[in-house]
């Protein structure tokens, strides 16, 4: 199990400093959580991820169920020994795939957070609507594998059993992650399902792993608050905040302001799937303890570095003649040894080494940024 201790609180915001203790060590919070969907941080080794200061990784139950399968991972002794990663791990429940392989795929959103339909678009997902490739029932969800079209069923019991075999320190209750174009009427039905599944997960949970419940409710105040009260009132070890958080950053901040104050103060809060480096500060100010995001690693593989000077796109020609280190303010191995002009050259060649070098840097940058926010909370300046 886990325990969570708040060690300092900001007097100027809802930000808090804490220690989340797990069977695989302590996590200093607020913390950024890199994504290791299929038990890999893409482009780099887990040793490099540890050296970049990663405290905790999040893997995905649905994708690991498809490859290599939870039984194979269990036979290896669980994810920690399978991966050779001895720090804390989380597994997502598969609830996000209800969206990403369902309505998200139909409407071509969800690959990346921040890609929202325009405000003028009408909500079209009404009670009775079903996505093209996923079938949502009150018992759970039928998925089609994006690889070979095979059918897979995940409900609260299936997701939890898979997560038990995977053996992460922190697991999530199975939920329906809803899409931006959902009507309030559909959301009401969806929340009823998500809430029933949350209760079912608690009944089935054996207590060895820490189980987090997930608050949904999209960008509607009343529904978000209803979900936060309901999920926050259940004996979960911590809470995830998931789903559609509106059209822009202001909406996302608003959703957090509605939700976080209704969750129990003494338990940890995880924001699912959000965390561009420029958002860290605002997320932390609103009382979030951990947050995961694919952006730092995904952008690295596309030649984009996050630096003290802002985002640098190394595909830009000007970097081919720039002898400066990638980020003069950074002490990671990439910034110590490689110049911008050399990295720009590697990015143009789509060299594996460029993806690795930028991933190492972006993770180092994000972990340093989270550490600087912790320092600011400790000093009372956030
Ligand atoms: Zn660096």
mmCIF file of C-alpha atoms and ligand atoms in Angstrom:
data_model
loop_
_atom_site.group_PDB
_atom_site.id
_atom_site.type_symbol
_atom_site.label_atom_id
_atom_site.label_comp_id
_atom_site.label_asym_id
_atom_site.label_seq_id
_atom_site.Cartn_x
_atom_site.Cartn_y
_atom_site.Cartn_z
ATOM 1 C CA UNK A 1 0.000 0.000 0.000
ATOM 2 C CA UNK A 2 0.932 3.643 -0.090
ATOM 3 C CA UNK A 3 0.878 6.453 2.403
ATOM 4 C CA UNK A 4 0.780 10.158 1.689
ATOM 5 C CA UNK A 5 2.058 12.957 3.861
ATOM 6 C CA UNK A 6 1.634 16.661 3.112
ATOM 7 C CA UNK A 7 4.783 18.376 4.408
ATOM 8 C CA UNK A 8 4.069 22.002 3.457
ATOM 9 C CA UNK A 9 1.241 24.070 2.039
ATOM 10 C CA UNK A 10 1.368 27.268 0.084
ATOM 11 C CA UNK A 11 -0.391 30.198 1.734
ATOM 12 C CA UNK A 12 -0.900 31.807 -1.687
ATOM 13 C CA UNK A 13 -2.448 28.904 -3.621
ATOM 14 C CA UNK A 14 -3.715 25.329 -3.213
ATOM 15 C CA UNK A 15 -0.191 24.025 -3.964
ATOM 16 C CA UNK A 16 1.208 21.513 -1.509
ATOM 17 C CA UNK A 17 4.439 19.666 -0.973
ATOM 18 C CA UNK A 18 4.242 16.000 -0.057
ATOM 19 C CA UNK A 19 5.798 12.565 0.116
ATOM 20 C CA UNK A 20 3.978 9.639 -1.454
ATOM 21 C CA UNK A 21 5.456 6.441 0.004
ATOM 22 C CA UNK A 22 5.075 3.211 -1.973
ATOM 23 C CA UNK A 23 6.525 -0.318 -1.611
ATOM 24 C CA UNK A 24 9.109 0.764 -4.242
ATOM 25 C CA UNK A 25 10.183 3.971 -2.577
ATOM 26 C CA UNK A 26 9.101 7.524 -1.912
ATOM 27 C CA UNK A 27 7.921 10.076 -4.478
ATOM 28 C CA UNK A 28 8.440 13.729 -3.731
ATOM 29 C CA UNK A 29 5.334 15.606 -4.858
ATOM 30 C CA UNK A 30 4.308 17.540 -6.885
ATOM 31 C CA UNK A 31 5.815 15.173 -9.450
ATOM 32 C CA UNK A 32 5.698 14.798 -13.201
ATOM 33 C CA UNK A 33 4.985 11.216 -14.324
ATOM 34 C CA UNK A 34 6.410 10.147 -17.703
ATOM 35 C CA UNK A 35 4.352 7.744 -19.779
ATOM 36 C CA UNK A 36 5.604 4.204 -20.398
ATOM 37 C CA UNK A 37 2.490 2.895 -22.197
ATOM 38 C CA UNK A 38 3.863 -0.519 -23.160
ATOM 39 C CA UNK A 39 6.367 -0.703 -20.258
ATOM 40 C CA UNK A 40 8.913 1.340 -22.229
ATOM 41 C CA UNK A 41 9.810 5.018 -22.177
ATOM 42 C CA UNK A 42 10.114 5.375 -25.946
ATOM 43 C CA UNK A 43 13.593 6.005 -27.384
ATOM 44 C CA UNK A 44 15.552 5.571 -24.134
ATOM 45 C CA UNK A 45 16.441 2.908 -21.580
ATOM 46 C CA UNK A 46 14.870 2.855 -18.136
ATOM 47 C CA UNK A 47 18.325 3.505 -16.673
ATOM 48 C CA UNK A 48 18.396 6.749 -18.658
ATOM 49 C CA UNK A 49 14.896 7.572 -17.377
ATOM 50 C CA UNK A 50 16.078 7.034 -13.800
ATOM 51 C CA UNK A 51 19.178 9.204 -14.420
ATOM 52 C CA UNK A 52 16.892 11.921 -15.814
ATOM 53 C CA UNK A 53 15.228 12.029 -12.380
ATOM 54 C CA UNK A 54 12.005 10.141 -13.154
ATOM 55 C CA UNK A 55 10.468 9.071 -9.845
ATOM 56 C CA UNK A 56 7.390 7.246 -11.095
ATOM 57 C CA UNK A 57 6.151 5.924 -14.478
ATOM 58 C CA UNK A 58 2.630 5.175 -15.709
ATOM 59 C CA UNK A 59 1.986 2.119 -17.907
ATOM 60 C CA UNK A 60 -1.220 1.224 -19.715
ATOM 61 C CA UNK A 61 -3.293 -1.830 -18.836
ATOM 62 C CA UNK A 62 -5.113 -2.143 -22.170
ATOM 63 C CA UNK A 63 -1.947 -1.956 -24.280
ATOM 64 C CA UNK A 64 -0.055 -4.360 -22.007
ATOM 65 C CA UNK A 65 -3.032 -6.726 -22.148
ATOM 66 C CA UNK A 66 -2.591 -6.807 -25.967
ATOM 67 C CA UNK A 67 1.234 -7.039 -25.850
ATOM 68 C CA UNK A 68 2.763 -9.002 -24.170
ATOM 69 C CA UNK A 69 -0.320 -9.920 -22.052
ATOM 70 C CA UNK A 70 -0.641 -9.628 -18.275
ATOM 71 C CA UNK A 71 0.010 -13.366 -17.753
ATOM 72 C CA UNK A 72 3.429 -13.123 -19.330
ATOM 73 C CA UNK A 73 4.245 -10.102 -17.132
ATOM 74 C CA UNK A 74 2.945 -11.936 -14.027
ATOM 75 C CA UNK A 75 5.117 -14.958 -14.896
ATOM 76 C CA UNK A 76 8.117 -12.622 -14.934
ATOM 77 C CA UNK A 77 7.193 -11.512 -11.392
ATOM 78 C CA UNK A 78 5.183 -8.382 -12.296
ATOM 79 C CA UNK A 79 6.086 -5.182 -14.109
ATOM 80 C CA UNK A 80 8.889 -4.124 -11.770
ATOM 81 C CA UNK A 81 10.925 -7.259 -12.292
ATOM 82 C CA UNK A 82 9.831 -7.621 -15.963
ATOM 83 C CA UNK A 83 11.100 -4.099 -16.714
ATOM 84 C CA UNK A 84 14.005 -4.058 -14.274
ATOM 85 C CA UNK A 85 12.595 -0.789 -12.865
ATOM 86 C CA UNK A 86 12.700 -0.702 -9.082
ATOM 87 C CA UNK A 87 11.017 2.665 -8.610
ATOM 88 C CA UNK A 88 7.249 3.211 -8.234
ATOM 89 C CA UNK A 89 4.818 2.430 -11.064
ATOM 90 C CA UNK A 90 1.192 3.228 -11.870
ATOM 91 C CA UNK A 91 -1.091 1.480 -14.347
ATOM 92 C CA UNK A 92 -3.926 3.286 -16.068
ATOM 93 C CA UNK A 93 -7.138 1.214 -16.046
ATOM 94 C CA UNK A 94 -7.911 1.147 -19.772
ATOM 95 C CA UNK A 95 -10.663 3.743 -19.275
ATOM 96 C CA UNK A 96 -8.808 6.212 -21.485
ATOM 97 C CA UNK A 97 -8.993 3.718 -24.386
ATOM 98 C CA UNK A 98 -12.813 3.804 -24.155
ATOM 99 C CA UNK A 99 -12.322 7.340 -25.441
ATOM 100 C CA UNK A 100 -9.181 7.107 -27.595
ATOM 101 C CA UNK A 101 -10.345 3.995 -29.488
ATOM 102 C CA UNK A 102 -14.008 5.074 -29.336
ATOM 103 C CA UNK A 103 -15.495 8.545 -29.822
ATOM 104 C CA UNK A 104 -12.013 10.102 -29.780
ATOM 105 C CA UNK A 105 -11.032 8.032 -32.837
ATOM 106 C CA UNK A 106 -14.356 8.743 -34.588
ATOM 107 C CA UNK A 107 -13.909 12.509 -34.114
ATOM 108 C CA UNK A 108 -10.153 12.443 -34.638
ATOM 109 C CA UNK A 109 -9.333 13.918 -31.217
ATOM 110 C CA UNK A 110 -7.543 12.485 -28.247
ATOM 111 C CA UNK A 111 -4.199 11.524 -29.752
ATOM 112 C CA UNK A 112 -2.873 14.661 -28.146
ATOM 113 C CA UNK A 113 -4.464 16.713 -25.411
ATOM 114 C CA UNK A 114 -5.182 20.247 -26.518
ATOM 115 C CA UNK A 115 -6.649 19.235 -29.893
ATOM 116 C CA UNK A 116 -10.217 20.291 -29.318
ATOM 117 C CA UNK A 117 -13.110 20.893 -31.668
ATOM 118 C CA UNK A 118 -14.069 24.559 -32.069
ATOM 119 C CA UNK A 119 -16.432 26.091 -29.523
ATOM 120 C CA UNK A 120 -19.119 26.442 -32.205
ATOM 121 C CA UNK A 121 -19.347 22.662 -32.703
ATOM 122 C CA UNK A 122 -22.539 21.034 -31.476
ATOM 123 C CA UNK A 123 -22.344 18.234 -28.958
ATOM 124 C CA UNK A 124 -23.450 15.157 -30.901
ATOM 125 C CA UNK A 125 -22.857 12.298 -28.459
ATOM 126 C CA UNK A 126 -26.322 11.675 -27.017
ATOM 127 C CA UNK A 127 -27.773 8.867 -24.896
ATOM 128 C CA UNK A 128 -27.794 5.749 -27.079
ATOM 129 C CA UNK A 129 -24.793 6.880 -29.190
ATOM 130 C CA UNK A 130 -22.061 4.258 -29.652
ATOM 131 C CA UNK A 131 -18.592 4.731 -31.129
ATOM 132 C CA UNK A 132 -17.714 2.871 -34.355
ATOM 133 C CA UNK A 133 -15.065 0.530 -32.938
ATOM 134 C CA UNK A 134 -16.002 0.202 -29.258
ATOM 135 C CA UNK A 135 -19.231 -0.990 -27.624
ATOM 136 C CA UNK A 136 -20.017 0.559 -24.240
ATOM 137 C CA UNK A 137 -22.397 -1.379 -21.956
ATOM 138 C CA UNK A 138 -23.311 -1.047 -18.285
ATOM 139 C CA UNK A 139 -21.092 -4.064 -17.512
ATOM 140 C CA UNK A 140 -18.003 -2.853 -19.341
ATOM 141 C CA UNK A 141 -16.610 -2.152 -22.778
ATOM 142 C CA UNK A 142 -15.950 -4.280 -25.856
ATOM 143 C CA UNK A 143 -12.825 -3.169 -27.680
ATOM 144 C CA UNK A 144 -11.358 -4.137 -31.008
ATOM 145 C CA UNK A 145 -7.579 -4.408 -30.995
ATOM 146 C CA UNK A 146 -6.051 -1.648 -33.140
ATOM 147 C CA UNK A 147 -3.422 -4.221 -34.208
ATOM 148 C CA UNK A 148 -5.416 -7.210 -35.429
ATOM 149 C CA UNK A 149 -9.114 -6.426 -34.912
ATOM 150 C CA UNK A 150 -9.517 -9.100 -32.191
ATOM 151 C CA UNK A 151 -12.227 -8.460 -29.578
ATOM 152 C CA UNK A 152 -11.430 -7.721 -25.923
ATOM 153 C CA UNK A 153 -13.774 -7.023 -23.007
ATOM 154 C CA UNK A 154 -12.806 -4.791 -20.100
ATOM 155 C CA UNK A 155 -15.069 -4.059 -17.175
ATOM 156 C CA UNK A 156 -14.188 -3.141 -13.590
ATOM 157 C CA UNK A 157 -13.397 -6.773 -12.677
ATOM 158 C CA UNK A 158 -11.336 -7.475 -15.812
ATOM 159 C CA UNK A 159 -9.339 -4.255 -15.563
ATOM 160 C CA UNK A 160 -8.601 -4.790 -11.891
ATOM 161 C CA UNK A 161 -7.589 -8.445 -12.418
ATOM 162 C CA UNK A 162 -5.206 -7.392 -15.211
ATOM 163 C CA UNK A 163 -3.751 -4.615 -13.077
ATOM 164 C CA UNK A 164 -3.259 -7.036 -10.193
ATOM 165 C CA UNK A 165 -1.217 -9.307 -12.457
ATOM 166 C CA UNK A 166 0.795 -6.360 -13.772
ATOM 167 C CA UNK A 167 1.560 -5.486 -10.139
ATOM 168 C CA UNK A 168 2.064 -1.695 -10.195
ATOM 169 C CA UNK A 169 2.129 0.152 -6.846
ATOM 170 C CA UNK A 170 -0.824 2.346 -7.838
ATOM 171 C CA UNK A 171 -3.772 1.183 -9.962
ATOM 172 C CA UNK A 172 -6.855 3.020 -11.233
ATOM 173 C CA UNK A 173 -10.543 2.093 -11.156
ATOM 174 C CA UNK A 174 -12.042 1.386 -14.572
ATOM 175 C CA UNK A 175 -13.992 4.373 -15.907
ATOM 176 C CA UNK A 176 -15.473 5.781 -19.071
ATOM 177 C CA UNK A 177 -13.305 8.657 -20.232
ATOM 178 C CA UNK A 178 -15.767 10.852 -22.155
ATOM 179 C CA UNK A 179 -15.177 12.898 -25.303
ATOM 180 C CA UNK A 180 -15.458 16.689 -25.719
ATOM 181 C CA UNK A 181 -18.602 16.477 -27.909
ATOM 182 C CA UNK A 182 -20.677 14.725 -25.241
ATOM 183 C CA UNK A 183 -24.108 16.102 -24.260
ATOM 184 C CA UNK A 184 -24.898 16.536 -20.550
ATOM 185 C CA UNK A 185 -27.649 13.888 -20.944
ATOM 186 C CA UNK A 186 -25.099 11.305 -22.162
ATOM 187 C CA UNK A 187 -22.707 12.345 -19.409
ATOM 188 C CA UNK A 188 -25.277 11.715 -16.725
ATOM 189 C CA UNK A 189 -25.672 8.134 -17.912
ATOM 190 C CA UNK A 190 -21.917 7.753 -18.299
ATOM 191 C CA UNK A 191 -21.251 9.042 -14.777
ATOM 192 C CA UNK A 192 -23.769 6.576 -13.374
ATOM 193 C CA UNK A 193 -21.744 3.811 -15.075
ATOM 194 C CA UNK A 194 -18.351 5.158 -14.000
ATOM 195 C CA UNK A 195 -19.556 5.566 -10.415
ATOM 196 C CA UNK A 196 -21.026 2.032 -10.299
ATOM 197 C CA UNK A 197 -17.734 0.676 -11.690
ATOM 198 C CA UNK A 198 -15.792 2.614 -9.039
ATOM 199 C CA UNK A 199 -17.846 0.952 -6.281
ATOM 200 C CA UNK A 200 -17.401 -2.449 -7.939
ATOM 201 C CA UNK A 201 -13.607 -1.951 -8.113
ATOM 202 C CA UNK A 202 -13.549 -1.142 -4.389
ATOM 203 C CA UNK A 203 -15.535 -4.316 -3.608
ATOM 204 C CA UNK A 204 -13.159 -6.472 -5.654
ATOM 205 C CA UNK A 205 -9.947 -4.774 -4.558
ATOM 206 C CA UNK A 206 -7.748 -6.927 -2.323
ATOM 207 C CA UNK A 207 -5.875 -4.044 -0.755
ATOM 208 C CA UNK A 208 -2.329 -4.926 -1.816
ATOM 209 C CA UNK A 209 -2.033 -2.203 -4.428
ATOM 210 C CA UNK A 210 -3.199 1.372 -3.888
ATOM 211 C CA UNK A 211 -6.459 1.903 -5.774
ATOM 212 C CA UNK A 212 -7.289 5.391 -7.094
ATOM 213 C CA UNK A 213 -10.830 6.383 -8.138
ATOM 214 C CA UNK A 214 -11.329 8.624 -11.180
ATOM 215 C CA UNK A 215 -13.475 11.760 -11.273
ATOM 216 C CA UNK A 216 -15.160 12.407 -14.647
ATOM 217 C CA UNK A 217 -17.866 14.893 -15.658
ATOM 218 C CA UNK A 218 -16.279 16.642 -18.648
ATOM 219 C CA UNK A 219 -16.321 20.467 -18.643
ATOM 220 C CA UNK A 220 -19.740 20.827 -16.974
ATOM 221 C CA UNK A 221 -19.551 22.288 -13.495
ATOM 222 C CA UNK A 222 -22.510 20.492 -11.969
ATOM 223 C CA UNK A 223 -21.486 17.081 -13.318
ATOM 224 C CA UNK A 224 -17.812 17.514 -12.347
ATOM 225 C CA UNK A 225 -18.777 18.487 -8.828
ATOM 226 C CA UNK A 226 -21.281 15.651 -8.567
ATOM 227 C CA UNK A 227 -18.557 13.198 -9.634
ATOM 228 C CA UNK A 228 -15.939 14.732 -7.307
ATOM 229 C CA UNK A 229 -18.335 14.453 -4.342
ATOM 230 C CA UNK A 230 -19.288 10.891 -5.189
ATOM 231 C CA UNK A 231 -15.804 9.525 -5.967
ATOM 232 C CA UNK A 232 -14.222 11.695 -3.234
ATOM 233 C CA UNK A 233 -16.623 10.134 -0.700
ATOM 234 C CA UNK A 234 -15.403 6.592 -1.420
ATOM 235 C CA UNK A 235 -12.482 4.974 0.446
ATOM 236 C CA UNK A 236 -9.950 5.188 -2.414
ATOM 237 C CA UNK A 237 -6.243 5.579 -1.601
ATOM 238 C CA UNK A 238 -6.076 8.517 -3.991
ATOM 239 C CA UNK A 239 -7.946 10.206 -6.809
ATOM 240 C CA UNK A 240 -7.468 10.666 -10.526
ATOM 241 C CA UNK A 241 -9.008 13.550 -12.416
ATOM 242 C CA UNK A 242 -9.713 12.406 -15.947
ATOM 243 C CA UNK A 243 -11.606 13.047 -19.113
ATOM 244 C CA UNK A 244 -12.321 16.086 -21.172
ATOM 245 C CA UNK A 245 -11.232 19.272 -19.412
ATOM 246 C CA UNK A 246 -12.710 21.778 -21.858
ATOM 247 C CA UNK A 247 -11.453 23.681 -24.881
ATOM 248 C CA UNK A 248 -8.488 25.605 -23.561
ATOM 249 C CA UNK A 249 -6.212 26.093 -20.570
ATOM 250 C CA UNK A 250 -8.678 28.437 -18.822
ATOM 251 C CA UNK A 251 -11.313 25.700 -18.970
ATOM 252 C CA UNK A 252 -8.818 23.169 -17.608
ATOM 253 C CA UNK A 253 -7.968 25.476 -14.682
ATOM 254 C CA UNK A 254 -11.664 25.961 -14.025
ATOM 255 C CA UNK A 255 -12.334 22.208 -13.954
ATOM 256 C CA UNK A 256 -9.510 21.786 -11.409
ATOM 257 C CA UNK A 257 -10.915 24.624 -9.276
ATOM 258 C CA UNK A 258 -14.321 22.929 -9.226
ATOM 259 C CA UNK A 259 -12.944 19.465 -8.534
ATOM 260 C CA UNK A 260 -9.891 19.544 -6.267
ATOM 261 C CA UNK A 261 -11.498 21.298 -3.246
ATOM 262 C CA UNK A 262 -14.130 18.522 -3.104
ATOM 263 C CA UNK A 263 -11.535 15.735 -2.797
ATOM 264 C CA UNK A 264 -10.252 14.615 0.626
ATOM 265 C CA UNK A 265 -7.380 16.843 1.670
ATOM 266 C CA UNK A 266 -5.189 14.056 3.080
ATOM 267 C CA UNK A 267 -5.152 11.835 -0.023
ATOM 268 C CA UNK A 268 -3.099 12.280 -3.225
ATOM 269 C CA UNK A 269 -4.547 13.658 -6.475
ATOM 270 C CA UNK A 270 -3.370 12.682 -9.932
ATOM 271 C CA UNK A 271 -4.254 14.602 -13.093
ATOM 272 C CA UNK A 272 -4.538 12.114 -15.962
ATOM 273 C CA UNK A 273 -2.930 12.896 -19.289
ATOM 274 C CA UNK A 274 -2.214 16.615 -18.814
ATOM 275 C CA UNK A 275 1.128 18.305 -18.327
ATOM 276 C CA UNK A 276 2.743 20.437 -21.022
ATOM 277 C CA UNK A 277 5.731 21.981 -19.228
ATOM 278 C CA UNK A 278 4.102 25.408 -19.485
ATOM 279 C CA UNK A 279 1.093 24.014 -17.544
ATOM 280 C CA UNK A 280 3.040 22.597 -14.565
ATOM 281 C CA UNK A 281 2.909 25.777 -12.530
ATOM 282 C CA UNK A 282 -0.854 26.304 -12.921
ATOM 283 C CA UNK A 283 -1.671 22.630 -12.289
ATOM 284 C CA UNK A 284 0.420 22.567 -9.120
ATOM 285 C CA UNK A 285 -1.091 25.847 -7.885
ATOM 286 C CA UNK A 286 -4.491 24.164 -8.049
ATOM 287 C CA UNK A 287 -3.504 21.374 -5.680
ATOM 288 C CA UNK A 288 -2.530 18.517 -8.015
ATOM 289 C CA UNK A 289 0.161 16.184 -6.611
ATOM 290 C CA UNK A 290 1.121 14.076 -9.651
ATOM 291 C CA UNK A 291 0.358 14.398 -13.374
ATOM 292 C CA UNK A 292 1.297 12.362 -16.421
ATOM 293 C CA UNK A 293 1.722 13.495 -19.999
ATOM 294 C CA UNK A 294 3.148 12.085 -23.230
ATOM 295 C CA UNK A 295 4.086 15.501 -24.618
ATOM 296 C CA UNK A 296 7.716 15.738 -23.389
ATOM 297 C CA UNK A 297 8.659 12.322 -24.830
ATOM 298 C CA UNK A 298 6.443 12.559 -27.943
ATOM 299 C CA UNK A 299 7.768 16.021 -28.847
ATOM 300 C CA UNK A 300 11.348 14.826 -28.307
ATOM 301 C CA UNK A 301 10.844 12.206 -30.996
ATOM 302 C CA UNK A 302 9.669 14.981 -33.343
ATOM 303 C CA UNK A 303 12.706 17.190 -32.768
ATOM 304 C CA UNK A 304 11.220 19.571 -30.189
ATOM 305 C CA UNK A 305 13.086 20.443 -27.001
ATOM 306 C CA UNK A 306 11.691 22.255 -23.955
ATOM 307 C CA UNK A 307 14.281 24.693 -22.635
ATOM 308 C CA UNK A 308 14.707 27.691 -20.350
ATOM 309 C CA UNK A 309 14.299 29.770 -23.568
ATOM 310 C CA UNK A 310 11.010 28.051 -24.456
ATOM 311 C CA UNK A 311 10.296 25.386 -27.081
ATOM 312 C CA UNK A 312 12.995 24.875 -29.710
ATOM 313 C CA UNK A 313 12.145 23.071 -32.924
ATOM 314 C CA UNK A 314 15.448 21.627 -34.098
ATOM 315 C CA UNK A 315 14.075 21.163 -37.619
ATOM 316 C CA UNK A 316 14.448 24.908 -37.958
ATOM 317 C CA UNK A 317 17.436 25.700 -40.282
ATOM 318 C CA UNK A 318 18.900 28.292 -37.925
ATOM 319 C CA UNK A 319 19.998 25.582 -35.479
ATOM 320 C CA UNK A 320 22.299 24.003 -38.100
ATOM 321 C CA UNK A 321 24.813 26.803 -37.467
ATOM 322 C CA UNK A 322 24.204 27.214 -33.716
ATOM 323 C CA UNK A 323 27.172 25.984 -31.630
ATOM 324 C CA UNK A 324 25.421 26.530 -28.249
ATOM 325 C CA UNK A 325 24.408 23.634 -26.019
ATOM 326 C CA UNK A 326 20.742 22.633 -26.387
ATOM 327 C CA UNK A 327 19.827 24.390 -23.139
ATOM 328 C CA UNK A 328 22.722 26.264 -21.492
ATOM 329 C CA UNK A 329 20.756 26.190 -18.209
ATOM 330 C CA UNK A 330 20.512 22.365 -18.201
ATOM 331 C CA UNK A 331 22.984 19.854 -16.774
ATOM 332 C CA UNK A 332 21.677 16.707 -18.500
ATOM 333 C CA UNK A 333 24.064 14.475 -20.534
ATOM 334 C CA UNK A 334 22.647 15.839 -23.829
ATOM 335 C CA UNK A 335 23.310 19.450 -22.855
ATOM 336 C CA UNK A 336 26.764 18.620 -21.521
ATOM 337 C CA UNK A 337 27.987 16.902 -24.692
ATOM 338 C CA UNK A 338 25.922 17.909 -27.748
ATOM 339 C CA UNK A 339 25.581 21.233 -29.570
ATOM 340 C CA UNK A 340 22.373 22.484 -31.151
ATOM 341 C CA UNK A 341 23.944 22.255 -34.623
ATOM 342 C CA UNK A 342 24.870 18.606 -34.144
ATOM 343 C CA UNK A 343 21.421 17.719 -32.738
ATOM 344 C CA UNK A 344 19.735 19.646 -35.596
ATOM 345 C CA UNK A 345 21.774 17.550 -38.044
ATOM 346 C CA UNK A 346 20.740 14.298 -36.311
ATOM 347 C CA UNK A 347 17.068 15.367 -36.211
ATOM 348 C CA UNK A 348 17.124 15.999 -39.996
ATOM 349 C CA UNK A 349 18.527 12.508 -40.529
ATOM 350 C CA UNK A 350 15.830 11.113 -38.181
ATOM 351 C CA UNK A 351 18.633 9.382 -36.312
ATOM 352 C CA UNK A 352 17.605 7.225 -33.349
ATOM 353 C CA UNK A 353 20.295 9.048 -31.364
ATOM 354 C CA UNK A 354 18.505 12.375 -31.827
ATOM 355 C CA UNK A 355 15.269 10.971 -30.394
ATOM 356 C CA UNK A 356 17.164 9.511 -27.440
ATOM 357 C CA UNK A 357 19.164 12.692 -26.782
ATOM 358 C CA UNK A 358 16.057 14.914 -26.862
ATOM 359 C CA UNK A 359 14.003 12.488 -24.752
ATOM 360 C CA UNK A 360 16.731 12.448 -22.081
ATOM 361 C CA UNK A 361 16.816 16.242 -22.109
ATOM 362 C CA UNK A 362 13.019 16.779 -22.086
ATOM 363 C CA UNK A 363 12.556 14.371 -19.167
ATOM 364 C CA UNK A 364 15.425 15.974 -17.274
ATOM 365 C CA UNK A 365 13.908 19.402 -17.977
ATOM 366 C CA UNK A 366 10.419 18.365 -16.781
ATOM 367 C CA UNK A 367 11.726 16.679 -13.631
ATOM 368 C CA UNK A 368 13.881 19.739 -12.843
ATOM 369 C CA UNK A 369 10.865 21.982 -13.426
ATOM 370 C CA UNK A 370 8.768 19.920 -10.992
ATOM 371 C CA UNK A 371 11.660 20.042 -8.481
ATOM 372 C CA UNK A 372 11.838 23.836 -8.803
ATOM 373 C CA UNK A 373 8.107 24.047 -8.041
ATOM 374 C CA UNK A 374 8.659 21.901 -4.936
ATOM 375 C CA UNK A 375 11.436 24.268 -3.873
ATOM 376 C CA UNK A 376 9.116 27.239 -4.437
ATOM 377 C CA UNK A 377 6.375 25.685 -2.278
ATOM 378 C CA UNK A 378 8.916 24.931 0.471
ATOM 379 C CA UNK A 379 10.063 28.567 0.397
ATOM 380 C CA UNK A 380 6.464 29.814 0.393
ATOM 381 C CA UNK A 381 6.827 31.583 -2.949
ATOM 382 C CA UNK A 382 4.323 29.673 -5.115
HETATM 383 ZN ZN1 LIG B 1 19.458 19.066 -21.092
#
